Short mmCIF file of C-alpha atoms and ligand atoms in Angstrom, two decimals:
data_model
loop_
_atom_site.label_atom_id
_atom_site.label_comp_id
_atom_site.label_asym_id
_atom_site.label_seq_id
_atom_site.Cartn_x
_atom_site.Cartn_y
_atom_site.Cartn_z
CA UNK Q 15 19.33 108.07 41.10
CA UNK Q 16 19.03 111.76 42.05
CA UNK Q 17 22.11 113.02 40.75
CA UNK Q 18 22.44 114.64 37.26
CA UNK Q 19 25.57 115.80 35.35
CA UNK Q 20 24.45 119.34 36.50
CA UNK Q 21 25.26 118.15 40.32
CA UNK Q 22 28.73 118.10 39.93
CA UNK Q 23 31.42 120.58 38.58
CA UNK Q 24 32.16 121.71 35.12
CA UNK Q 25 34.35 119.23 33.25
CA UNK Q 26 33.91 116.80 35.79
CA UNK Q 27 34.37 113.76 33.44
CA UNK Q 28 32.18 110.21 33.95
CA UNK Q 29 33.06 107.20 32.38
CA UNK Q 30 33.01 103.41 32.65
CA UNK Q 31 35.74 100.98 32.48
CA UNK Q 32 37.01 97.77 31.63
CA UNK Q 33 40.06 95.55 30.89
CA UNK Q 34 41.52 93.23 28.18
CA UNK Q 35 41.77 89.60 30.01
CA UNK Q 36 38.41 90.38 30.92
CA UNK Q 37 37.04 91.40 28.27
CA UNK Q 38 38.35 90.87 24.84
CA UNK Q 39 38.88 87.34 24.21
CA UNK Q 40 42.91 86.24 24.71
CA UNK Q 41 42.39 83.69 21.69
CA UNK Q 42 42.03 85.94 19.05
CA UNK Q 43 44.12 88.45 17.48
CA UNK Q 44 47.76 86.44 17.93
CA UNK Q 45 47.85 87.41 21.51
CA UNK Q 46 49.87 85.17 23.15
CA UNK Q 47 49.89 83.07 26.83
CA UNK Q 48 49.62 85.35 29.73
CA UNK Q 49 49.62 84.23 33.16
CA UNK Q 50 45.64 83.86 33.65
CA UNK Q 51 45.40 81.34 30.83
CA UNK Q 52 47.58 79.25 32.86
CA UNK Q 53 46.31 80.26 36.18
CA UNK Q 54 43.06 79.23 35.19
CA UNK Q 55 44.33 76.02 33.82
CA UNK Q 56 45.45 74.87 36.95
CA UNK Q 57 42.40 72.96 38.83
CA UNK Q 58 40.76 75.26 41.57
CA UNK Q 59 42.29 78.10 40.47
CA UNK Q 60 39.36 79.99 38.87
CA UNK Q 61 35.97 79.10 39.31
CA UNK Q 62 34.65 76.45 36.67
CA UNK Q 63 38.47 76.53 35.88
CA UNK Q 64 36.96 79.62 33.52
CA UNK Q 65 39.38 81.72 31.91
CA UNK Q 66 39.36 84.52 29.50
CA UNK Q 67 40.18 82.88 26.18
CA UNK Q 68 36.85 84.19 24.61
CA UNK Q 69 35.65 86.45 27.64
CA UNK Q 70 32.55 88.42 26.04
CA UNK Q 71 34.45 88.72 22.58
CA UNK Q 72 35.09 92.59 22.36
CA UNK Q 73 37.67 91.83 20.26
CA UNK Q 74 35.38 91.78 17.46
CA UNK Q 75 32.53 93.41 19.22
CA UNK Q 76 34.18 96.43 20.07
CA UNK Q 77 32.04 98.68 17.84
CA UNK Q 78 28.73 97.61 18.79
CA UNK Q 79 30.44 97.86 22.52
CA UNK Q 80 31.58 101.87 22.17
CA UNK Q 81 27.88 102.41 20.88
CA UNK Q 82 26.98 101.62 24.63
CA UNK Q 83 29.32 104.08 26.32
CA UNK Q 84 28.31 106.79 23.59
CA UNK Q 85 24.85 105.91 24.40
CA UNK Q 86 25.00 106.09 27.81
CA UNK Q 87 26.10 109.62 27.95
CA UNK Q 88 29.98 108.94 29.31
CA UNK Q 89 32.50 111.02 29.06
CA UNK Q 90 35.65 108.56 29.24
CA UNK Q 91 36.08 105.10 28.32
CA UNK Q 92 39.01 103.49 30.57
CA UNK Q 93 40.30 100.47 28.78
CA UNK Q 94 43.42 98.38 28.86
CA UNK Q 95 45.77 97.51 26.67
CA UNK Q 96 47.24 93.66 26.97
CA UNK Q 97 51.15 93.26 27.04
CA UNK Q 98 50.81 89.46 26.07
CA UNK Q 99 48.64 90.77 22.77
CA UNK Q 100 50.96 93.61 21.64
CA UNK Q 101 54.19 91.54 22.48
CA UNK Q 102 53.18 87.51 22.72
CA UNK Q 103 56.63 86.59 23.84
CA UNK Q 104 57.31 89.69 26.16
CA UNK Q 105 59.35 91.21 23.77
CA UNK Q 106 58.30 90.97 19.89
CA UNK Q 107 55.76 93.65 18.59
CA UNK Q 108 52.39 91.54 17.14
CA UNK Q 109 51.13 93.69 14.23
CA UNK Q 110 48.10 92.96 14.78
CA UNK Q 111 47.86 93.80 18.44
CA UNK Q 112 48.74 97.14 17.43
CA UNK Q 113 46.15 97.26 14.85
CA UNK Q 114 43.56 96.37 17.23
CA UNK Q 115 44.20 99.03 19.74
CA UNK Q 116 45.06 101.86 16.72
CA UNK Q 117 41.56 100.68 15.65
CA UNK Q 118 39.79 100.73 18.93
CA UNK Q 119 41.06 103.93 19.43
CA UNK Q 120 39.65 105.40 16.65
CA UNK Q 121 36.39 104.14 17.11
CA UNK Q 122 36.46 106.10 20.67
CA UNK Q 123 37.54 109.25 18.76
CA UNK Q 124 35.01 108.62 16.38
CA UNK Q 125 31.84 108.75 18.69
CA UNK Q 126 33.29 111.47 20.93
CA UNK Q 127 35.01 109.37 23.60
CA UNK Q 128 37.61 110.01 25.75
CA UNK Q 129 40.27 107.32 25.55
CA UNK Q 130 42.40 106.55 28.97
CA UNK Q 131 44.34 103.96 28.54
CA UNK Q 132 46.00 101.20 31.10
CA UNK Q 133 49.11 99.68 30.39
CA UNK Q 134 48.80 96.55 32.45
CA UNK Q 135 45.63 94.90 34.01
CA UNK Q 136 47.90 91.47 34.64
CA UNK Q 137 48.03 90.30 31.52
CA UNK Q 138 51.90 88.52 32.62
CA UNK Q 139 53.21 87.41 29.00
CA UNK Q 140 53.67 83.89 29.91
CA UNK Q 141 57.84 84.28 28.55
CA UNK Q 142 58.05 87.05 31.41
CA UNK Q 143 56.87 85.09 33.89
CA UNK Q 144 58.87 82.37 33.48
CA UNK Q 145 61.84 85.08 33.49
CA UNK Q 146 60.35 85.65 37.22
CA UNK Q 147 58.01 87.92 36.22
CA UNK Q 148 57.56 90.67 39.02
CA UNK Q 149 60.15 89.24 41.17
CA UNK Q 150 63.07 89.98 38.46
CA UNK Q 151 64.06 93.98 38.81
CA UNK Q 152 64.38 93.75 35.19
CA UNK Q 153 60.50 93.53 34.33
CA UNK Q 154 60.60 97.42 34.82
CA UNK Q 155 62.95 98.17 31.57
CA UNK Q 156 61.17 95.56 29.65
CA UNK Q 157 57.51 97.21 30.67
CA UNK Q 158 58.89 100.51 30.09
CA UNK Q 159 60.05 98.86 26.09
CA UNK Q 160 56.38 97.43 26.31
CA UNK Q 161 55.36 101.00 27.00
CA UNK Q 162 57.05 102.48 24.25
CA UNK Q 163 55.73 99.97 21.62
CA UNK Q 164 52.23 100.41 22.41
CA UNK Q 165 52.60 104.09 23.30
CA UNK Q 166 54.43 105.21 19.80
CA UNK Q 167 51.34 103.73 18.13
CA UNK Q 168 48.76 105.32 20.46
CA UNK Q 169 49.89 107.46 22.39
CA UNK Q 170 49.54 110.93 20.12
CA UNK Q 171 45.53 110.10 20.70
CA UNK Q 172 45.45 109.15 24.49
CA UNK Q 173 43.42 111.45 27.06
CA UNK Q 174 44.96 109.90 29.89
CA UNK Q 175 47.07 107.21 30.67
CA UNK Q 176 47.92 105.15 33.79
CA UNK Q 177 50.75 102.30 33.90
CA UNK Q 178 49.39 99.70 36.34
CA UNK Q 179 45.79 98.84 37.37
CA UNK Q 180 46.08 98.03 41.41
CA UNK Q 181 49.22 97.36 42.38
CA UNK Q 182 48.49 95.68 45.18
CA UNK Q 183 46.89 93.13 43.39
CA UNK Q 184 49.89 92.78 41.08
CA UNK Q 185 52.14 92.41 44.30
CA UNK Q 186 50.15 90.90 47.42
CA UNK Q 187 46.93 89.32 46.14
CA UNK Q 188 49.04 87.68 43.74
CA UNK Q 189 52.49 86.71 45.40
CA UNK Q 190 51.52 86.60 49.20
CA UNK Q 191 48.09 85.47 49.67
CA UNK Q 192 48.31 83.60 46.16
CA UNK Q 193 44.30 84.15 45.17
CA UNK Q 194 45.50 85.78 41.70
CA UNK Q 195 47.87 84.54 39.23
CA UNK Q 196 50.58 83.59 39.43
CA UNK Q 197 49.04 82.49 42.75
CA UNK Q 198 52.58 82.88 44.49
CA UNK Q 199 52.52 82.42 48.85
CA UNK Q 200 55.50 83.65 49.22
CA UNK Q 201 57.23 86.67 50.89
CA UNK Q 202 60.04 87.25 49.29
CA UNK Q 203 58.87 87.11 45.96
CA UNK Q 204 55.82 89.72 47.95
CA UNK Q 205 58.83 92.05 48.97
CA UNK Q 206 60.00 92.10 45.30
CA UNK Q 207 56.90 92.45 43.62
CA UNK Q 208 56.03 95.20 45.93
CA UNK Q 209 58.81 97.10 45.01
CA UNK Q 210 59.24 96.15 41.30
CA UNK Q 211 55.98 97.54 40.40
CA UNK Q 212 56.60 100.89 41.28
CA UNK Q 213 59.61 101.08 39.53
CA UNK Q 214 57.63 99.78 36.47
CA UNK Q 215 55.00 102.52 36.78
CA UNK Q 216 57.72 105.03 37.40
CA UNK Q 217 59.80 103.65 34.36
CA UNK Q 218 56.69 103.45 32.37
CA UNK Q 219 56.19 107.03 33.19
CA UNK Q 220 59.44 108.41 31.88
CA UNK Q 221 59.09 106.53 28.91
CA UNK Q 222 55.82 108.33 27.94
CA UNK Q 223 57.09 111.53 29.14
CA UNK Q 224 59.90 111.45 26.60
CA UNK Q 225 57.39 110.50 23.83
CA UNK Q 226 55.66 114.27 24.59
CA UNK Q 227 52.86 112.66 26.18
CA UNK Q 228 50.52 114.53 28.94
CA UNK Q 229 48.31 113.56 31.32
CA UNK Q 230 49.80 110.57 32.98
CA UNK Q 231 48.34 109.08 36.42
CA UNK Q 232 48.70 106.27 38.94
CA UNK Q 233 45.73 103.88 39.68
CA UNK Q 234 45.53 102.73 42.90
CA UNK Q 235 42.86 100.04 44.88
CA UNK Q 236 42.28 101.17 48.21
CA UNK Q 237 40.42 99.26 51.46
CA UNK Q 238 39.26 101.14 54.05
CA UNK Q 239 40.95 99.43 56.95
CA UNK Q 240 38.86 99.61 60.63
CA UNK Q 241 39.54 97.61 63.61
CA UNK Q 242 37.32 94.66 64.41
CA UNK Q 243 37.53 95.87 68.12
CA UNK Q 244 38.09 98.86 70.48
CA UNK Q 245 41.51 96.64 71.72
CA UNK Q 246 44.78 97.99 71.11
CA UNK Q 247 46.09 94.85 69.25
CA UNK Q 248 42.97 95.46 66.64
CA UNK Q 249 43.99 99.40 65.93
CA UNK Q 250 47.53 98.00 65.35
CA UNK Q 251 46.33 95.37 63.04
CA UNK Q 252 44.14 97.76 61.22
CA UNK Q 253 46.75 100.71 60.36
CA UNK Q 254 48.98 97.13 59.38
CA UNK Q 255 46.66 96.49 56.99
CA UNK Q 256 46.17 100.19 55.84
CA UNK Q 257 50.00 100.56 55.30
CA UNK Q 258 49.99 97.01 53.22
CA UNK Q 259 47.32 97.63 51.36
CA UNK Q 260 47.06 101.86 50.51
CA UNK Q 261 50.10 103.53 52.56
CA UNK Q 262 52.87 101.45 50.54
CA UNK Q 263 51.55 102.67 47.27
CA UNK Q 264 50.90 105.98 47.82
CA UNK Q 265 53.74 106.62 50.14
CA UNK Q 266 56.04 105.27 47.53
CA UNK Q 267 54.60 107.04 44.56
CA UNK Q 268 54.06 110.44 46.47
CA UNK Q 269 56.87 110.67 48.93
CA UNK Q 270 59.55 108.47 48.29
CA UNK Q 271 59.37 105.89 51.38
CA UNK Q 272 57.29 102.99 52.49
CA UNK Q 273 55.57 102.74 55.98
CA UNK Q 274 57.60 101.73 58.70
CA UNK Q 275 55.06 98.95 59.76
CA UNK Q 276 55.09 97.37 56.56
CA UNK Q 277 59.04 97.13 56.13
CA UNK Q 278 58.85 95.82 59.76
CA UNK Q 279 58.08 92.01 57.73
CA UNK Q 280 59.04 92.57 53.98
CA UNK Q 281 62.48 94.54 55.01
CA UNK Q 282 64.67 91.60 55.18
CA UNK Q 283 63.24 90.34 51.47
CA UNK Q 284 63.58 93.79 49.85
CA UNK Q 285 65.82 93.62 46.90
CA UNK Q 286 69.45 95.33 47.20
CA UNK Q 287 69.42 98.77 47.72
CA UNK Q 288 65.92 99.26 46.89
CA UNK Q 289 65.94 103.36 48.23
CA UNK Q 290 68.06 103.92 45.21
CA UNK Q 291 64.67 103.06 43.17
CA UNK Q 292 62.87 105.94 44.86
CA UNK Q 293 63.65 109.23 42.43
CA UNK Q 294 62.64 106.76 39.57
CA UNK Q 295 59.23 105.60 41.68
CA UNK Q 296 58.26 109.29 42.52
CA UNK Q 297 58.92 110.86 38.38
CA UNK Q 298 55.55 113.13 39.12
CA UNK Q 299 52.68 112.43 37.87
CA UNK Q 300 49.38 114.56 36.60
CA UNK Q 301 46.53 112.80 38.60
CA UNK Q 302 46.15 109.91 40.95
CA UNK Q 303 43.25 107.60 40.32
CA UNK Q 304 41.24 105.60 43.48
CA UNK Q 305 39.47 102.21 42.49
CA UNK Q 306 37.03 101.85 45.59
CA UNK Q 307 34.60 99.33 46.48
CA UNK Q 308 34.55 98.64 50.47
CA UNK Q 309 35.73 98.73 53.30
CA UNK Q 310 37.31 95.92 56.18
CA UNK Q 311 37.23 94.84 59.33
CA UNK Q 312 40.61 93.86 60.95
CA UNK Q 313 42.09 91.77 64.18
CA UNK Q 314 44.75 89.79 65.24
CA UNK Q 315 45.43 86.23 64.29
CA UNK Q 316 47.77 85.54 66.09
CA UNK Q 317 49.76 83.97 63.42
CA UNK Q 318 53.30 85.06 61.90
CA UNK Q 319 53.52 88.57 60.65
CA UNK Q 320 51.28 90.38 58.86
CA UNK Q 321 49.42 88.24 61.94
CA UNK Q 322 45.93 89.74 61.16
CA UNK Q 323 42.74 88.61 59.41
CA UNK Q 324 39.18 89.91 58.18
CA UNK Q 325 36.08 89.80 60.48
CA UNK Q 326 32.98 89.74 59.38
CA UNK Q 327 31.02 93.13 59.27
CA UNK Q 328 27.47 94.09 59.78
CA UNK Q 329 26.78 96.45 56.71
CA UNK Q 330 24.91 95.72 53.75
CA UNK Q 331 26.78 93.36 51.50
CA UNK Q 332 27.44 92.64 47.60
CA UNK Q 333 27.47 89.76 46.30
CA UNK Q 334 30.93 89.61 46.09
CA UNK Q 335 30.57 89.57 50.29
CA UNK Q 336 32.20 93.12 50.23
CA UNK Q 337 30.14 95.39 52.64
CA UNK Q 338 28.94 98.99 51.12
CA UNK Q 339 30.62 101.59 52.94
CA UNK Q 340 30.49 104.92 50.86
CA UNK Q 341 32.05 106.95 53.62
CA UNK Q 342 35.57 104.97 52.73
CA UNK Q 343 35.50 106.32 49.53
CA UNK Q 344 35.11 109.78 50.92
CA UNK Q 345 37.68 108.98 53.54
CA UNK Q 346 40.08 108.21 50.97
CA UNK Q 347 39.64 111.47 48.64
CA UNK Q 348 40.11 113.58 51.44
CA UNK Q 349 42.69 111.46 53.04
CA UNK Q 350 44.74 111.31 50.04
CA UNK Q 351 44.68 114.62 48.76
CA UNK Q 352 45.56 115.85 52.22
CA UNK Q 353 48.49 113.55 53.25
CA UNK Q 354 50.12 112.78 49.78
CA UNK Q 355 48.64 114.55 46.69
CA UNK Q 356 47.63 118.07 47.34
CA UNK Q 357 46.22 120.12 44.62
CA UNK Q 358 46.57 117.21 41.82
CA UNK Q 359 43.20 115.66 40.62
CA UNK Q 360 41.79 113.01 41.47
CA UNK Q 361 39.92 110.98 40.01
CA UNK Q 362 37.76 107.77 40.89
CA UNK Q 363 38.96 105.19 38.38
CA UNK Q 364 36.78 101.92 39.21
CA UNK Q 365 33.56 101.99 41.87
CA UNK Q 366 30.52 99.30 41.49
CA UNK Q 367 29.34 96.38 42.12
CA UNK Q 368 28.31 92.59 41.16
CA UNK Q 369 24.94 91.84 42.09
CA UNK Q 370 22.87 88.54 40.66
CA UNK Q 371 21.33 90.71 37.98
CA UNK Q 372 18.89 88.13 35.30
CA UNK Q 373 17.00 89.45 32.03
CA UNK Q 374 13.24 89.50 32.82
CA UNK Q 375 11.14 89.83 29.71
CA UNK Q 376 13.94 91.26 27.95
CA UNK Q 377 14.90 93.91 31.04
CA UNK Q 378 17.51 93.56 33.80
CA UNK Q 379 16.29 95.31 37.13
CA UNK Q 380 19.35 96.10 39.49
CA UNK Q 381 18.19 98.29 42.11
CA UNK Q 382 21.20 98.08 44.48
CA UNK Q 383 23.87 98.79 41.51
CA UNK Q 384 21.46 102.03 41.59
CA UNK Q 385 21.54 102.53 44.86
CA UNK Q 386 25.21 102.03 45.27
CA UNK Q 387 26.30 104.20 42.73
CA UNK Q 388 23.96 107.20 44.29
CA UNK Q 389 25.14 107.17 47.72
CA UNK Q 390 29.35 106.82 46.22
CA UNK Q 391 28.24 109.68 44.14
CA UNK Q 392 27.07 111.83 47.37
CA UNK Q 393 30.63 110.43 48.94
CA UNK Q 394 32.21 112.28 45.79
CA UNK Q 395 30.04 115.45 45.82
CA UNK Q 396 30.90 115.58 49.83
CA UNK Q 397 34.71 115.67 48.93
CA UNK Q 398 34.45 117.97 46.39
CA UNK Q 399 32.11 120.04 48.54
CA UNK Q 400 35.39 120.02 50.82
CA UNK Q 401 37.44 121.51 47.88
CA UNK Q 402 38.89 118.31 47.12
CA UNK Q 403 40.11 118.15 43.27
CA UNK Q 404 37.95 115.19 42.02
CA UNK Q 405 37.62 115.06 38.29
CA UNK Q 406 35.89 112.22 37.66
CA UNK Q 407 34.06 109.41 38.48
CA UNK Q 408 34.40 106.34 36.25
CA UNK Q 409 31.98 102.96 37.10
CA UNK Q 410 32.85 99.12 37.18
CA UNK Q 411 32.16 97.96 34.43
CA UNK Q 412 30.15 98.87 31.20
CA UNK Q 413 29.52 95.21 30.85
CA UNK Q 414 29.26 91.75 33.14
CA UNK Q 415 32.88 90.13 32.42
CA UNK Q 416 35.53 87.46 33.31
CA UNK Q 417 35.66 88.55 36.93
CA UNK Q 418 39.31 86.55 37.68
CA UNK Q 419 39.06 83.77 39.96
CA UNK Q 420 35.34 84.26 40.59
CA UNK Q 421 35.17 83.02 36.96
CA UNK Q 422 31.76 84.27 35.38
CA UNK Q 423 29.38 84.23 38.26
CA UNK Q 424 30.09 87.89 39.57
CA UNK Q 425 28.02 90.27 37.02
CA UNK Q 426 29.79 94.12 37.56
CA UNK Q 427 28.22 95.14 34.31
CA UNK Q 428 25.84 98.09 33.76
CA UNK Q 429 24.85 95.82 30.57
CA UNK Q 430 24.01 92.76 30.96
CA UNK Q 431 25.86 89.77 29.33
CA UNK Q 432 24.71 86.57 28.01
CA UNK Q 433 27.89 84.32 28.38
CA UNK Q 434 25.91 81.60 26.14
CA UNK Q 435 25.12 84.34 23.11
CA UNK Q 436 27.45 87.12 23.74
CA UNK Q 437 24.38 89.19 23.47
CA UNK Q 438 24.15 92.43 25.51
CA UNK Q 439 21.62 93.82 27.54
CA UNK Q 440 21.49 97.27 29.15
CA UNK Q 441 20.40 97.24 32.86
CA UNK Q 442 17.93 99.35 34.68
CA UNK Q 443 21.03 101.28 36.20
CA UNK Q 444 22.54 102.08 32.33
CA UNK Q 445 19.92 103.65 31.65
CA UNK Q 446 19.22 105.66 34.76
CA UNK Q 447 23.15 107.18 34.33
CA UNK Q 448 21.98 107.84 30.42
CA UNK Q 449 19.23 109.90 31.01
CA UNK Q 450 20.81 111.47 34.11
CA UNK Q 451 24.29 112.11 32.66
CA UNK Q 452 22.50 114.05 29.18
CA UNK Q 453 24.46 117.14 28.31
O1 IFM W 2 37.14 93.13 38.06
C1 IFM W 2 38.00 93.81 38.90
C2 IFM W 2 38.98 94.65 38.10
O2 IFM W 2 39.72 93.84 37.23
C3 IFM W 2 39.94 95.37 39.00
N1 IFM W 2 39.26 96.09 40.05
C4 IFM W 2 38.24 95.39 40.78
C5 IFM W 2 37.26 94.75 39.84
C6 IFM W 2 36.16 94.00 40.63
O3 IFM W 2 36.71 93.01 41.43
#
């Protein structure tokens, strides 16, 4: 990697991220049932039917864990904190899921990390699914009580916070094309869930604003969305596929309305008078956060509406099959601070990849994590070049980890992880960003 800390502007803040399900281990701690244990119980759900009950065992790793992001020279650690652990039914406080994130907090503070916190990364308690879960409009007062039990423990030591990791995986991966729990094909729950979990975020966010708390953001995942052909039915399909997966969000976060193209199918599902919601949705926030990995290739299908599908493309892939296209990512900081955001900061939550990284005499060599992160880097130093507001740049993940239905075979980690031993190995790449990121 070429970069070095001194590349980019004062105070520009890197970090590395991760998330409870994934990481922790849902069995300890009194955490209860949330929807992946379930999902993953339910054959061909989840690779290997693998789930998250032990994950890589941060719960009681966490220390040695934080030692890695201190050592590695990052600024911010971006973590998650699990509803089903702090409230196993949905709605009871669990002592000690407060005591484990009071603690891990501390231990950030302690080594001179940043903590920004996420207050949902689809850990479902299993008692609020079976209320409906994101179809029921009243999931958004009970994540906003959620909120304010986590938050009044927490929250006086947060740097930032953010309500929901990728709403559009909440919403369509998860209740129209049914890949993530609950695994849901269905539009009008889609419609619902679409809307409900922006009136979460936005109920989430007046709850922390009335605790005093600063420095609140939104998370979105964005695609870049080109056609698969010069045709006219291709462009359509691709600006479809824009407004479903990116427009929605930020057009219902930043302006109060959804694109028209999108309510052209999930209209007549909407719940009643769901414009009302919109004053509630749009309670401003301080940044907006971009999780950015590629980029897609769209058609027609011919099928019923959204009637498009993914073509293959010819760029360099991962081996998740996503193709590396850093120009999205610069598309999308411009692009969003242009059309929706303006002068607030930005800042690139998640970017990496999962590459078939294996421990060689005790090393792990993964030179296209490297390469990856260099040429997203120049995307960000472009933008920023261009006066756009980026603040930071934060990689997935500091360590390989329960990668949802993809089980354990897809390895995002900058440290390698035995999932026999638990034991952790930094790769070439983690130590690159150490020596490069020294202040
Ligand atoms: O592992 C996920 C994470 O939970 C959310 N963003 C994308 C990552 C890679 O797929």
């Amino acid at each position: 990697m070429l970069f070095t800390r001194k590349d980019f502007p004062e105070g520009f803040d890197f970090g590395v991220a991760t998330s409870s399900y994934q990481i922790e281990g849902s069995r300890f701690g009194g955490a209860g049932r949330c929807q992946w244990d379930d999902f993953a119980a339910t054959p061909g759900n989840t690779k290997n039917a693998e789930n998250g009950s032990i994950a890589v065992d941060h719960y009681h790793r966490y220390e040695s864990d934080l030692d890695l992001v201190a050592a590695g020279n990052f600024d911010c650690y971006r973590f998650s904190t699990s509803w089903a652990r702090v409230m196993p039914d949905g709605f009871t406080v669990n002592p000690e899921g407060l005591d484990f994130y009071d603690r891990l907090t501390d231990a950030m503070l302690a080594r001179g990390i940043k903590p920004c916190a996420t207050l949902y990364h689809w850990e479902l308690p299993v008692p609020i699914l079976d209320r409906g879960g994101w179809r029921n409009r009243d999931i958004a007062d009970w994540f906003a009580e959620y909120t304010h039990a986590i938050m009044s423990r927490i929250g006086d030591r947060m740097f930032s916070v953010a309500p929901i990791n990728e709403p559009w995986c909440v919403a369509w991966l998860s209740h129209f094309l049914g890949y993530h729990a609950p695994g849901l094909k269905d539009i009008r729950a889609t419609a619902r869930a679409m809307h409900h979990v922006l009136l979460a975020h936005g109920r989430a966010i007046q709850t922390m604003r009335d605790l005093g708390m600063t420095n609140l953001g939104a998370v979105f995942n964005f695609e870049w969305a080109d056609p698969a052909d010069h045709s006219p039915e291709a462009a359509e399909k691709a600006a479809l596929y824009d407004g479903i997966y990116n427009r929605w969000f930020l057009g219902g976060v930043f302006r109060g309305e959804y694109p028209a193209n999108v309510l052209e199918g999930l209209g007549p599902h909407m719940p009643d008078r769901w414009q009302d919601d919109f004053p509630t949705i749009t309670t401003p926030v301080d940044w907006c956060g971009l999780n950015y990995y590629t980029r897609k290739l769209i058609g027609p299908d011919g099928g019923a509406w959204p009637g498009l599908k993914e073509v293959e493309g010819p760029l360099e892939k991962t081996l998740m099959g996503w193709e590396i296209y850093p120009e999205g990512l610069y598309n999308f900081l411009t692009r969003t601070a242009r059309e929706y955001t303006g002068t607030l900061p930005l800042i690139v939550t998640e970017n990496g990849l999962a590459s078939p990284d294996v421990i060689e005499n005790g090393t792990v060599d993964d030179p296209q994590r490297s390469a990856y992160i260099e040429k997203h880097l120049q995307s960000v130093r472009r933008a920023i070049a261009e006066g756009i507001p980026v603040k930071g740049y934060y990689l997935w993940s500091l360590m390989d980890n329960y990668e949802w239905a993809c089980g354990y075979e897809q390895r995002f980690g900058l440290v390698h992880v035995d999932f026999d031993t638990l034991e952790r190995t930094p790769k070439a790449s983690y130590h690159q960003l150490a020596q490069n990121l020294r202040r």
